[in-house]
PDB file of C-alpha atoms in Angstrom:
ATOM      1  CA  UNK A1407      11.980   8.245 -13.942  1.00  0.00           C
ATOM      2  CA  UNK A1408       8.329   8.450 -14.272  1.00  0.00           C
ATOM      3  CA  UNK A1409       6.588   6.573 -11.137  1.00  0.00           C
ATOM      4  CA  UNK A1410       3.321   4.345 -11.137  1.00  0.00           C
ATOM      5  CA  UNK A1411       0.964   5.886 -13.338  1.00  0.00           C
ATOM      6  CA  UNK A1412      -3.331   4.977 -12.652  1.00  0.00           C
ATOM      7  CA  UNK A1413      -5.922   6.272 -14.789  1.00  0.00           C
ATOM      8  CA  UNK A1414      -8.561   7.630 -14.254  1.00  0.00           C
ATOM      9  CA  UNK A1415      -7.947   9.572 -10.970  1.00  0.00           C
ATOM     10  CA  UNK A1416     -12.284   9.411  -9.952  1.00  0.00           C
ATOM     11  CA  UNK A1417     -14.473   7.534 -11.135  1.00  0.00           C
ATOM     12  CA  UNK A1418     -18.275   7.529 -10.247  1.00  0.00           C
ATOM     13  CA  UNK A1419     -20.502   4.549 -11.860  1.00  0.00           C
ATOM     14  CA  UNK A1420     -23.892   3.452 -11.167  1.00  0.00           C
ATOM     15  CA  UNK A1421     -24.737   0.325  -9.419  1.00  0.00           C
ATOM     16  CA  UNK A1422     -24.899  -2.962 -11.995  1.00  0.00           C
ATOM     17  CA  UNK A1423     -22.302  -1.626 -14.148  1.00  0.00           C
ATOM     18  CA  UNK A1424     -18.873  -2.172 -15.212  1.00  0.00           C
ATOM     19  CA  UNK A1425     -15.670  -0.488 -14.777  1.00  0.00           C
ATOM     20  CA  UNK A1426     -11.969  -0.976 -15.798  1.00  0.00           C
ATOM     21  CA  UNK A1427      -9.018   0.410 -14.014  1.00  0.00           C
ATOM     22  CA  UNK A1428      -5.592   0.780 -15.739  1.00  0.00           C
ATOM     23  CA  UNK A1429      -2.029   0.978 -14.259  1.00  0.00           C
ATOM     24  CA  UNK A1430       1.031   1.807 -15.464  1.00  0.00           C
ATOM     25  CA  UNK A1431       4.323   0.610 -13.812  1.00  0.00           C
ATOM     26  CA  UNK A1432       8.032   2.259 -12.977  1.00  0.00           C
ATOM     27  CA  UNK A1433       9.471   1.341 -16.270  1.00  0.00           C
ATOM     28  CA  UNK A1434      11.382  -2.052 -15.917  1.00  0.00           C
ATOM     29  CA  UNK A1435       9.162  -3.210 -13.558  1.00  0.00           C
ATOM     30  CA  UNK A1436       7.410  -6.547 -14.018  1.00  0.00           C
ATOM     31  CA  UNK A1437       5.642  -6.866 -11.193  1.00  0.00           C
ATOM     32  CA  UNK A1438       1.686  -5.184 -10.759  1.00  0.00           C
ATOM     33  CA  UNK A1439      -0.394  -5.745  -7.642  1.00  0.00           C
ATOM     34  CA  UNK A1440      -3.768  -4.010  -7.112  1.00  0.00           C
ATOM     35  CA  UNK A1441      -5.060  -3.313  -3.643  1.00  0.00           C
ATOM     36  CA  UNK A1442      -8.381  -1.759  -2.463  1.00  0.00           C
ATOM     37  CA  UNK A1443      -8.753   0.691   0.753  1.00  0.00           C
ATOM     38  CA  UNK A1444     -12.162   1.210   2.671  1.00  0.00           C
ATOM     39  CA  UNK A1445     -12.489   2.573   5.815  1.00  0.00           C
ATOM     40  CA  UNK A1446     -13.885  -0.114   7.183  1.00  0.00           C
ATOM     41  CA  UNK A1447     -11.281  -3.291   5.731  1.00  0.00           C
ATOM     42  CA  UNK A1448      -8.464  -0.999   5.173  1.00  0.00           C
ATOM     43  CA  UNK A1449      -6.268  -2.317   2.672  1.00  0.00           C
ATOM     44  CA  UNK A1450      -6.526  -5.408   1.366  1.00  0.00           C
ATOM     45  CA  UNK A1451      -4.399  -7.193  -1.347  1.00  0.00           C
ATOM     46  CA  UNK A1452      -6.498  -7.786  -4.662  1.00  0.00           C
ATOM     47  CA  UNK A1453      -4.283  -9.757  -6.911  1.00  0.00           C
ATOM     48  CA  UNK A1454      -0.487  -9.454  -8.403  1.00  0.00           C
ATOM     49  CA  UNK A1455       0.700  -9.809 -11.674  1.00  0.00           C
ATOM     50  CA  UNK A1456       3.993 -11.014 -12.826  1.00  0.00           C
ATOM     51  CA  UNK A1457       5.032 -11.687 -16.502  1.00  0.00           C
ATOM     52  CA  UNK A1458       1.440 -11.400 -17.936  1.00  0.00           C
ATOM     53  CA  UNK A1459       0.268 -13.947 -15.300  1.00  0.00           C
ATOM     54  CA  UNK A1460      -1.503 -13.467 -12.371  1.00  0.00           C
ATOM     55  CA  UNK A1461       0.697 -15.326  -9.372  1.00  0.00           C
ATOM     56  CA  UNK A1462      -1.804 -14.449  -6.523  1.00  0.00           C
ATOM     57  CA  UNK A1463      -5.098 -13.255  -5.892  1.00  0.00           C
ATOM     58  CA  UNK A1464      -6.836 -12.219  -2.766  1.00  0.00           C
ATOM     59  CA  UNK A1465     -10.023 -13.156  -1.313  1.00  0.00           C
ATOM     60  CA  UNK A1466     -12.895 -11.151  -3.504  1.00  0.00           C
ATOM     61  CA  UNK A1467     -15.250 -12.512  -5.334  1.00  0.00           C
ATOM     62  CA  UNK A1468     -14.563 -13.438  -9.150  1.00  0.00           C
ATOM     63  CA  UNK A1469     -16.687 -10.087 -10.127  1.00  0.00           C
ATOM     64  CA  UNK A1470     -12.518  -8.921  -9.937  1.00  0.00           C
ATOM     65  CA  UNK A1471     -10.924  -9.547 -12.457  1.00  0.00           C
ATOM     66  CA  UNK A1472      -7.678  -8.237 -13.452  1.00  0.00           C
ATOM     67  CA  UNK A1473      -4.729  -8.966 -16.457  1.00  0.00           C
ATOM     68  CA  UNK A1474      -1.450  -7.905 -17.595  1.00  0.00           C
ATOM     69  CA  UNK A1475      -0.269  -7.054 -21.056  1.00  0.00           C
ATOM     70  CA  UNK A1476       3.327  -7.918 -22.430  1.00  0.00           C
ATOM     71  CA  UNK A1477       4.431  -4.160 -21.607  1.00  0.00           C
ATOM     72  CA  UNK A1478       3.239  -4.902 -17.962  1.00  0.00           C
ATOM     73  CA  UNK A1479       0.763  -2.389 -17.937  1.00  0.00           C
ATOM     74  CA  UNK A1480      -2.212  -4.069 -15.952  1.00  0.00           C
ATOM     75  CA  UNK A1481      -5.841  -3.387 -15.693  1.00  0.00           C
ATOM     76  CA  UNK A1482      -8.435  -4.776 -13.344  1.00  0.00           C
ATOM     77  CA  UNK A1483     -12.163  -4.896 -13.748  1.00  0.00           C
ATOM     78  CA  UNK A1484     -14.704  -4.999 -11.852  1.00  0.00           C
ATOM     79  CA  UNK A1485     -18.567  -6.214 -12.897  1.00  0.00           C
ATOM     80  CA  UNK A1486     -21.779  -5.561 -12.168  1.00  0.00           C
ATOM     81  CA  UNK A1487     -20.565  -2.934  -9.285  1.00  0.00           C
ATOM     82  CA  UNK A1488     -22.308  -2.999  -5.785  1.00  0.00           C
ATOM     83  CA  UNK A1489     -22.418  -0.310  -3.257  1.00  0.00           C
ATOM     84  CA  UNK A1490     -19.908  -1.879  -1.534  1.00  0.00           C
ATOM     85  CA  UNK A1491     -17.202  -1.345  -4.270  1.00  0.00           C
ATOM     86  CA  UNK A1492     -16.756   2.363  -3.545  1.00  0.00           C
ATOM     87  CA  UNK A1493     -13.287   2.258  -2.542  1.00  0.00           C
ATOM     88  CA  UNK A1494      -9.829   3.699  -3.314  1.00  0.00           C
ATOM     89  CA  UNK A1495      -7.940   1.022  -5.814  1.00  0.00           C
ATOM     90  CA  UNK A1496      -4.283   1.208  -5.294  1.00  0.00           C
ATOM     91  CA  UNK A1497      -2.099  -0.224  -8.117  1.00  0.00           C
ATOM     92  CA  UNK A1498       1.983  -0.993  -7.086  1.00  0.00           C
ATOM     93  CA  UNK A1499       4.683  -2.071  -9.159  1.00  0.00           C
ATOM     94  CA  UNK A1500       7.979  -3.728  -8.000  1.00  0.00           C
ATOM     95  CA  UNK A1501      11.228  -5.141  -9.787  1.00  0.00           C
ATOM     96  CA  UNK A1502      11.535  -8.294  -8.048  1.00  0.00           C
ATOM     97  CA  UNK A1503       8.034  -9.041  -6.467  1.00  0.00           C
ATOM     98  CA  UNK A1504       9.169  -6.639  -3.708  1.00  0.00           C
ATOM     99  CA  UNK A1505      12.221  -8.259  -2.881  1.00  0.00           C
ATOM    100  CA  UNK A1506      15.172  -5.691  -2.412  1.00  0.00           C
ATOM    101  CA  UNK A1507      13.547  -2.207  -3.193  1.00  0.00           C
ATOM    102  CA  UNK A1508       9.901  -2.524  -2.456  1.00  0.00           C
ATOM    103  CA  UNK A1509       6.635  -1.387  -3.860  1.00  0.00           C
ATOM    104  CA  UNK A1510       5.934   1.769  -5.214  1.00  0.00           C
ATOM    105  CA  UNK A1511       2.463   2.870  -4.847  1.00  0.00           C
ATOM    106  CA  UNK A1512       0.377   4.895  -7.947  1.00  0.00           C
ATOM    107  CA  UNK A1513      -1.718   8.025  -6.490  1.00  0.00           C
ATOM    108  CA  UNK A1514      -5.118   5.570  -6.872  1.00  0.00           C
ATOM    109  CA  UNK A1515      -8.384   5.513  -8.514  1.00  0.00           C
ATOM    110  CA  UNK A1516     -11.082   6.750  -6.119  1.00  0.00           C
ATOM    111  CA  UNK A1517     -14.406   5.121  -7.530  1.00  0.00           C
ATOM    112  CA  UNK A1518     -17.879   5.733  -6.016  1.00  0.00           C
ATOM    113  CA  UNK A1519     -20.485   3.417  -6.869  1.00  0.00           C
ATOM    114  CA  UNK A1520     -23.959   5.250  -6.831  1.00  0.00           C
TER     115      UNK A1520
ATOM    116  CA  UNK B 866      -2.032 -14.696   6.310  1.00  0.00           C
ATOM    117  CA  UNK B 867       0.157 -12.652   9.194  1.00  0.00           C
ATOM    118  CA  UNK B 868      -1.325  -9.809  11.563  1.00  0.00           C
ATOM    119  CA  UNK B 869       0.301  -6.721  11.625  1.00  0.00           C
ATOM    120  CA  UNK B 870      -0.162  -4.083  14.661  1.00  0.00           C
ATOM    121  CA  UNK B 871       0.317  -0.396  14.750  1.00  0.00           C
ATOM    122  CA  UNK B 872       0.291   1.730  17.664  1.00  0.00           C
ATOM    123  CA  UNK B 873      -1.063   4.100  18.508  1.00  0.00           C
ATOM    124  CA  UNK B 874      -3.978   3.974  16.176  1.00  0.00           C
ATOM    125  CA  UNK B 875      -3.783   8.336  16.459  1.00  0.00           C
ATOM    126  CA  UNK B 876      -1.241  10.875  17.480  1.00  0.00           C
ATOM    127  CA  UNK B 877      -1.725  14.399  17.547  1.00  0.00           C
ATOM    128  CA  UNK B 878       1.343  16.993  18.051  1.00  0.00           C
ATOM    129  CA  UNK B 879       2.485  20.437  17.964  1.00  0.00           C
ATOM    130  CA  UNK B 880       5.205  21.268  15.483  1.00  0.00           C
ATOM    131  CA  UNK B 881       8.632  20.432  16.566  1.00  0.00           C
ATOM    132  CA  UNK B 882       7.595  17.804  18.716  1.00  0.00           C
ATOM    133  CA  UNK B 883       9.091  14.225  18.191  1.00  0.00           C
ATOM    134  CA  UNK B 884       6.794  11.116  18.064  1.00  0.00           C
ATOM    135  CA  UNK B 885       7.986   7.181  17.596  1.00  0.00           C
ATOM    136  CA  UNK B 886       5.310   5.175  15.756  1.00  0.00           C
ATOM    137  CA  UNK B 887       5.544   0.949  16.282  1.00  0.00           C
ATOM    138  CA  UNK B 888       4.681  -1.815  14.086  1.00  0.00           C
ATOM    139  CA  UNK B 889       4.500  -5.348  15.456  1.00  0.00           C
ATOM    140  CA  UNK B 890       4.331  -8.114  13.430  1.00  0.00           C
ATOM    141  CA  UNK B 891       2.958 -11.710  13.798  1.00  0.00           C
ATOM    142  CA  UNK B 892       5.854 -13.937  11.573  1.00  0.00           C
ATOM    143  CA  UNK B 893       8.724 -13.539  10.277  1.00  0.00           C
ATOM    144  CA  UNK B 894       8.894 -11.481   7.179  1.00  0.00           C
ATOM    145  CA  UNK B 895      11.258 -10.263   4.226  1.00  0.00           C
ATOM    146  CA  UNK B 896       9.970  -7.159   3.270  1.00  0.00           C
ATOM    147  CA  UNK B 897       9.196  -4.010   5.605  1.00  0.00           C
ATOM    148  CA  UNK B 898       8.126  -0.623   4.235  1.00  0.00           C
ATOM    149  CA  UNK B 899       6.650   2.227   6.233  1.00  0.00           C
ATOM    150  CA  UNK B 900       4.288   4.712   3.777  1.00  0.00           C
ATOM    151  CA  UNK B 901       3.143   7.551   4.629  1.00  0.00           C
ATOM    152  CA  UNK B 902      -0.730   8.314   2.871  1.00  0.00           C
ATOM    153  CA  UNK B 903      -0.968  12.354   1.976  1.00  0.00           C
ATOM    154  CA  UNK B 904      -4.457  13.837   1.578  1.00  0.00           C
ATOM    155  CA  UNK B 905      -4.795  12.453  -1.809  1.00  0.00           C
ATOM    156  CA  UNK B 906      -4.700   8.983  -1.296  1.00  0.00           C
ATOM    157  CA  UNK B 907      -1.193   8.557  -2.537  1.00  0.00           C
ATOM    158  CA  UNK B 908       1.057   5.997  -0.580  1.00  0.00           C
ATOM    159  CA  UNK B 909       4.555   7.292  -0.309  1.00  0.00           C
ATOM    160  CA  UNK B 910       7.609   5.223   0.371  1.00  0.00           C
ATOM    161  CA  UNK B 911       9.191   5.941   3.360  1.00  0.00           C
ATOM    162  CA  UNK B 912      11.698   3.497   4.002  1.00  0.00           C
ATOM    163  CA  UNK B 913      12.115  -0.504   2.770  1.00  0.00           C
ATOM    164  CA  UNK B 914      13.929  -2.058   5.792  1.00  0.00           C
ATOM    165  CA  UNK B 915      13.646  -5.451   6.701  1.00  0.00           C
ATOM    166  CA  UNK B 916      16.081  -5.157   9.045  1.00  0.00           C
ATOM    167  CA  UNK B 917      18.517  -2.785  10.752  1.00  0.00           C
ATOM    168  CA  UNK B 918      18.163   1.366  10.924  1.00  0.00           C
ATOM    169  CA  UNK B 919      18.004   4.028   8.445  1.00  0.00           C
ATOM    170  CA  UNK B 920      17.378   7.605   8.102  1.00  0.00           C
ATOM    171  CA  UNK B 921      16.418  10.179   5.762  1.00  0.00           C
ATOM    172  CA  UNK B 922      15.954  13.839   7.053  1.00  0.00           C
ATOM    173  CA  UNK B 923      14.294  14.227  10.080  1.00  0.00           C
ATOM    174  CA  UNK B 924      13.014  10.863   9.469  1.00  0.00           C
ATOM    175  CA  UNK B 925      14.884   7.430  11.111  1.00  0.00           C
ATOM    176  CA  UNK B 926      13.459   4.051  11.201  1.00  0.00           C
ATOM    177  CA  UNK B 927      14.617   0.734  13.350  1.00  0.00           C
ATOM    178  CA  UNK B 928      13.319  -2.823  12.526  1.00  0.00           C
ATOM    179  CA  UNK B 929      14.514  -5.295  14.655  1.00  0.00           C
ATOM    180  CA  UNK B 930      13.177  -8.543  12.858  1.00  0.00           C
ATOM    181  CA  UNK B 931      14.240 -10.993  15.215  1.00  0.00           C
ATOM    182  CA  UNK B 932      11.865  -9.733  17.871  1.00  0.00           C
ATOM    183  CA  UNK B 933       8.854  -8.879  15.247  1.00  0.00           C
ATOM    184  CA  UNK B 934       8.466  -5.148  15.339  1.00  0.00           C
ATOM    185  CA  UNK B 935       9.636  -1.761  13.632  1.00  0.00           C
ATOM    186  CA  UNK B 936      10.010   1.502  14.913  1.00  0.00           C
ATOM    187  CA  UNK B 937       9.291   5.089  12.767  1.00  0.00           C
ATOM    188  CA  UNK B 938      10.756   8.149  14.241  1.00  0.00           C
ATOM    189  CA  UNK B 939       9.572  11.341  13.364  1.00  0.00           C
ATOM    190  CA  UNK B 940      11.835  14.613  14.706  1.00  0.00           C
ATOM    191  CA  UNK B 941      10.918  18.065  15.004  1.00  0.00           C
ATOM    192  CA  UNK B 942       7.541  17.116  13.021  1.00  0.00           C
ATOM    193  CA  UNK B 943       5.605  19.584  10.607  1.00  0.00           C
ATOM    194  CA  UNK B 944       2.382  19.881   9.392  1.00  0.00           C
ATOM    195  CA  UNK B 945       3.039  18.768   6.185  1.00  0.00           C
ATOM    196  CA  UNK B 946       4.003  15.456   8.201  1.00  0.00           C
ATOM    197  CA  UNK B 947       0.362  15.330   8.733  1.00  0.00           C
ATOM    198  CA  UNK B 948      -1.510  11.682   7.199  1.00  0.00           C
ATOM    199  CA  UNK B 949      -1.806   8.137   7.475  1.00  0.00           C
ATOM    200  CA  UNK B 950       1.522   6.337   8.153  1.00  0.00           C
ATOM    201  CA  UNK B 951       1.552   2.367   7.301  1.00  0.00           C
ATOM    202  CA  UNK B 952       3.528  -0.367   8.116  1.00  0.00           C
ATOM    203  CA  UNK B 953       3.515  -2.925   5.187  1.00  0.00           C
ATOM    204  CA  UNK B 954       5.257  -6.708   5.262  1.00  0.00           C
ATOM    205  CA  UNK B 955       5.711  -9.622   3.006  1.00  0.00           C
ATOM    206  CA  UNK B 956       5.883 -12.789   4.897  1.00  0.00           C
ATOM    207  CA  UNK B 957       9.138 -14.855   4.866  1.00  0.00           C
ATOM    208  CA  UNK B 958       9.494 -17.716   2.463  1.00  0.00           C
ATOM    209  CA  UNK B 959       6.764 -16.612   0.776  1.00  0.00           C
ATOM    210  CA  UNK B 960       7.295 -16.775  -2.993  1.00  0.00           C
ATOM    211  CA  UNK B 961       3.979 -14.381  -3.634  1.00  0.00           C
ATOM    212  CA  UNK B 962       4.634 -10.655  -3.658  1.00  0.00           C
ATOM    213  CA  UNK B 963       2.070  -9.837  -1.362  1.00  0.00           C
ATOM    214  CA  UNK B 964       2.061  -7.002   1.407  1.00  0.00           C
ATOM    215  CA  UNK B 965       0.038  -6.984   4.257  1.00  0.00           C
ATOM    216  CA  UNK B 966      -0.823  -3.829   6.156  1.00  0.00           C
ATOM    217  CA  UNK B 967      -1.530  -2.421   9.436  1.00  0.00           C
ATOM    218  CA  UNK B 968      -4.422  -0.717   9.929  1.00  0.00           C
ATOM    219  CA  UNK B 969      -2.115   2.772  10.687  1.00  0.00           C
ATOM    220  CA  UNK B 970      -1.784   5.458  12.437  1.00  0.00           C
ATOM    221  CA  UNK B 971      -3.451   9.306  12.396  1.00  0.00           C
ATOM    222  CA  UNK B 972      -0.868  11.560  12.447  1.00  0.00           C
ATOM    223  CA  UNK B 973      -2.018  15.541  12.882  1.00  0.00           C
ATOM    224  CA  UNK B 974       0.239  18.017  13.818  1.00  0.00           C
ATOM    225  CA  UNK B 975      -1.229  21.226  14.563  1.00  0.00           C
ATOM    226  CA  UNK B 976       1.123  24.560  13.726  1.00  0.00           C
TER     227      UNK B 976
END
């Protein structure tokens, strides 16, 4: 069973820009939640998906943006990119909104904002 | 939101030593997992467990929810145990899958 799948793996983008992140889920899972890690915060919920609708979203500004397509594949966006931004984005996917089984975690998108 | 403590914030060991890392855990909650963050940035499941004990390898884990905290052993440790190790909960009666970490613990174990 293939796991959580994030593309790309790095990612380096220029202050003012844009960037899109995309995740793939455990097959059968309906559930997509995006989390960013910093030294500094440490990790910190972004937003979760469930049934092409976003059911939660954490406290960043609306510069984060995120959606989830009918195969539950999700991608999140994030404009005009600060400093700030250069984090590692974590993507999990879950059955039952983590009830029973838990998240599984993707390997991440490590994007540097220059 | 709900705070979540892990001690001790680093741990360093020779192989084959044992080490018990602790979560503790401001509410009540219905989802527990302990990850484990290799070099790459990858979060690995370790265990889900809300409640009770379970072990896998040289690997055992204890949550005792009624008195807030969770317990990861690690036996006869190796390098490759080396990393970040997490706690992770989902408060209880909350309909929102949401996880909220510790800020984790620095494993290194030195050959």
């Amino acid at each position: 069973k293939a796991g959580v799948t994030q593309t790309p793996r790095y990612l380096i983008k220029t202050r003012g820009q844009q960037v899109t992140l995309s995740c793939s889920p455990i097959s059968g899972h309906r559930s997509v939640s995006w989390y960013q890690q910093t030294p500094g915060q440490g990790l910190q919920f972004l937003f979760e998906y469930f049934s092409e609708t976003q059911r939660n979203k954490g406290n960043f500004p609306g510069r984060f943006s995120g959606r989830q397509f009918s195969n539950s594949r999700s991608e999140m966006n994030v404009s005009t990119l600060e400093l700030g931004d250069s984090a590692l984005y974590l993507c999990a996917s879950s059955y039952l909104r983590g009830a029973r089984t838990g998240y599984t975690f993707g390997s991440g998108t490590r994007l540097t904002v220059v | 939101g709900i705070q979540v403590e892990q001690s001790p914030p680093d741990l360093i060991l020779q192989e084959g030593a044992n080490s018990t890392l602790r979560c503790n855990f401001s509410d009540s909650v219905n989802n527990l997992q302990w990850f484990h963050q290799n070099p790459w940035g990858q979060l690995i499941n370790l265990f889900y467990i809300p409640s009770g004990t379970k072990q896998n390898g040289r690997l055992s884990a204890t949550t005792v929810a009624t008195e807030r905290y969770s317990l990861l052993y690690i036996s006869s440790s190796q390098t490759t145990d080396s990393g970040v190790y997490f706690c992770a909960v989902v408060r209880r009666g909350s309909t929102l899958g949401r996880l909220y970490f510790g800020r984790g613990t620095q494993l290194t174990v030195w050959p």
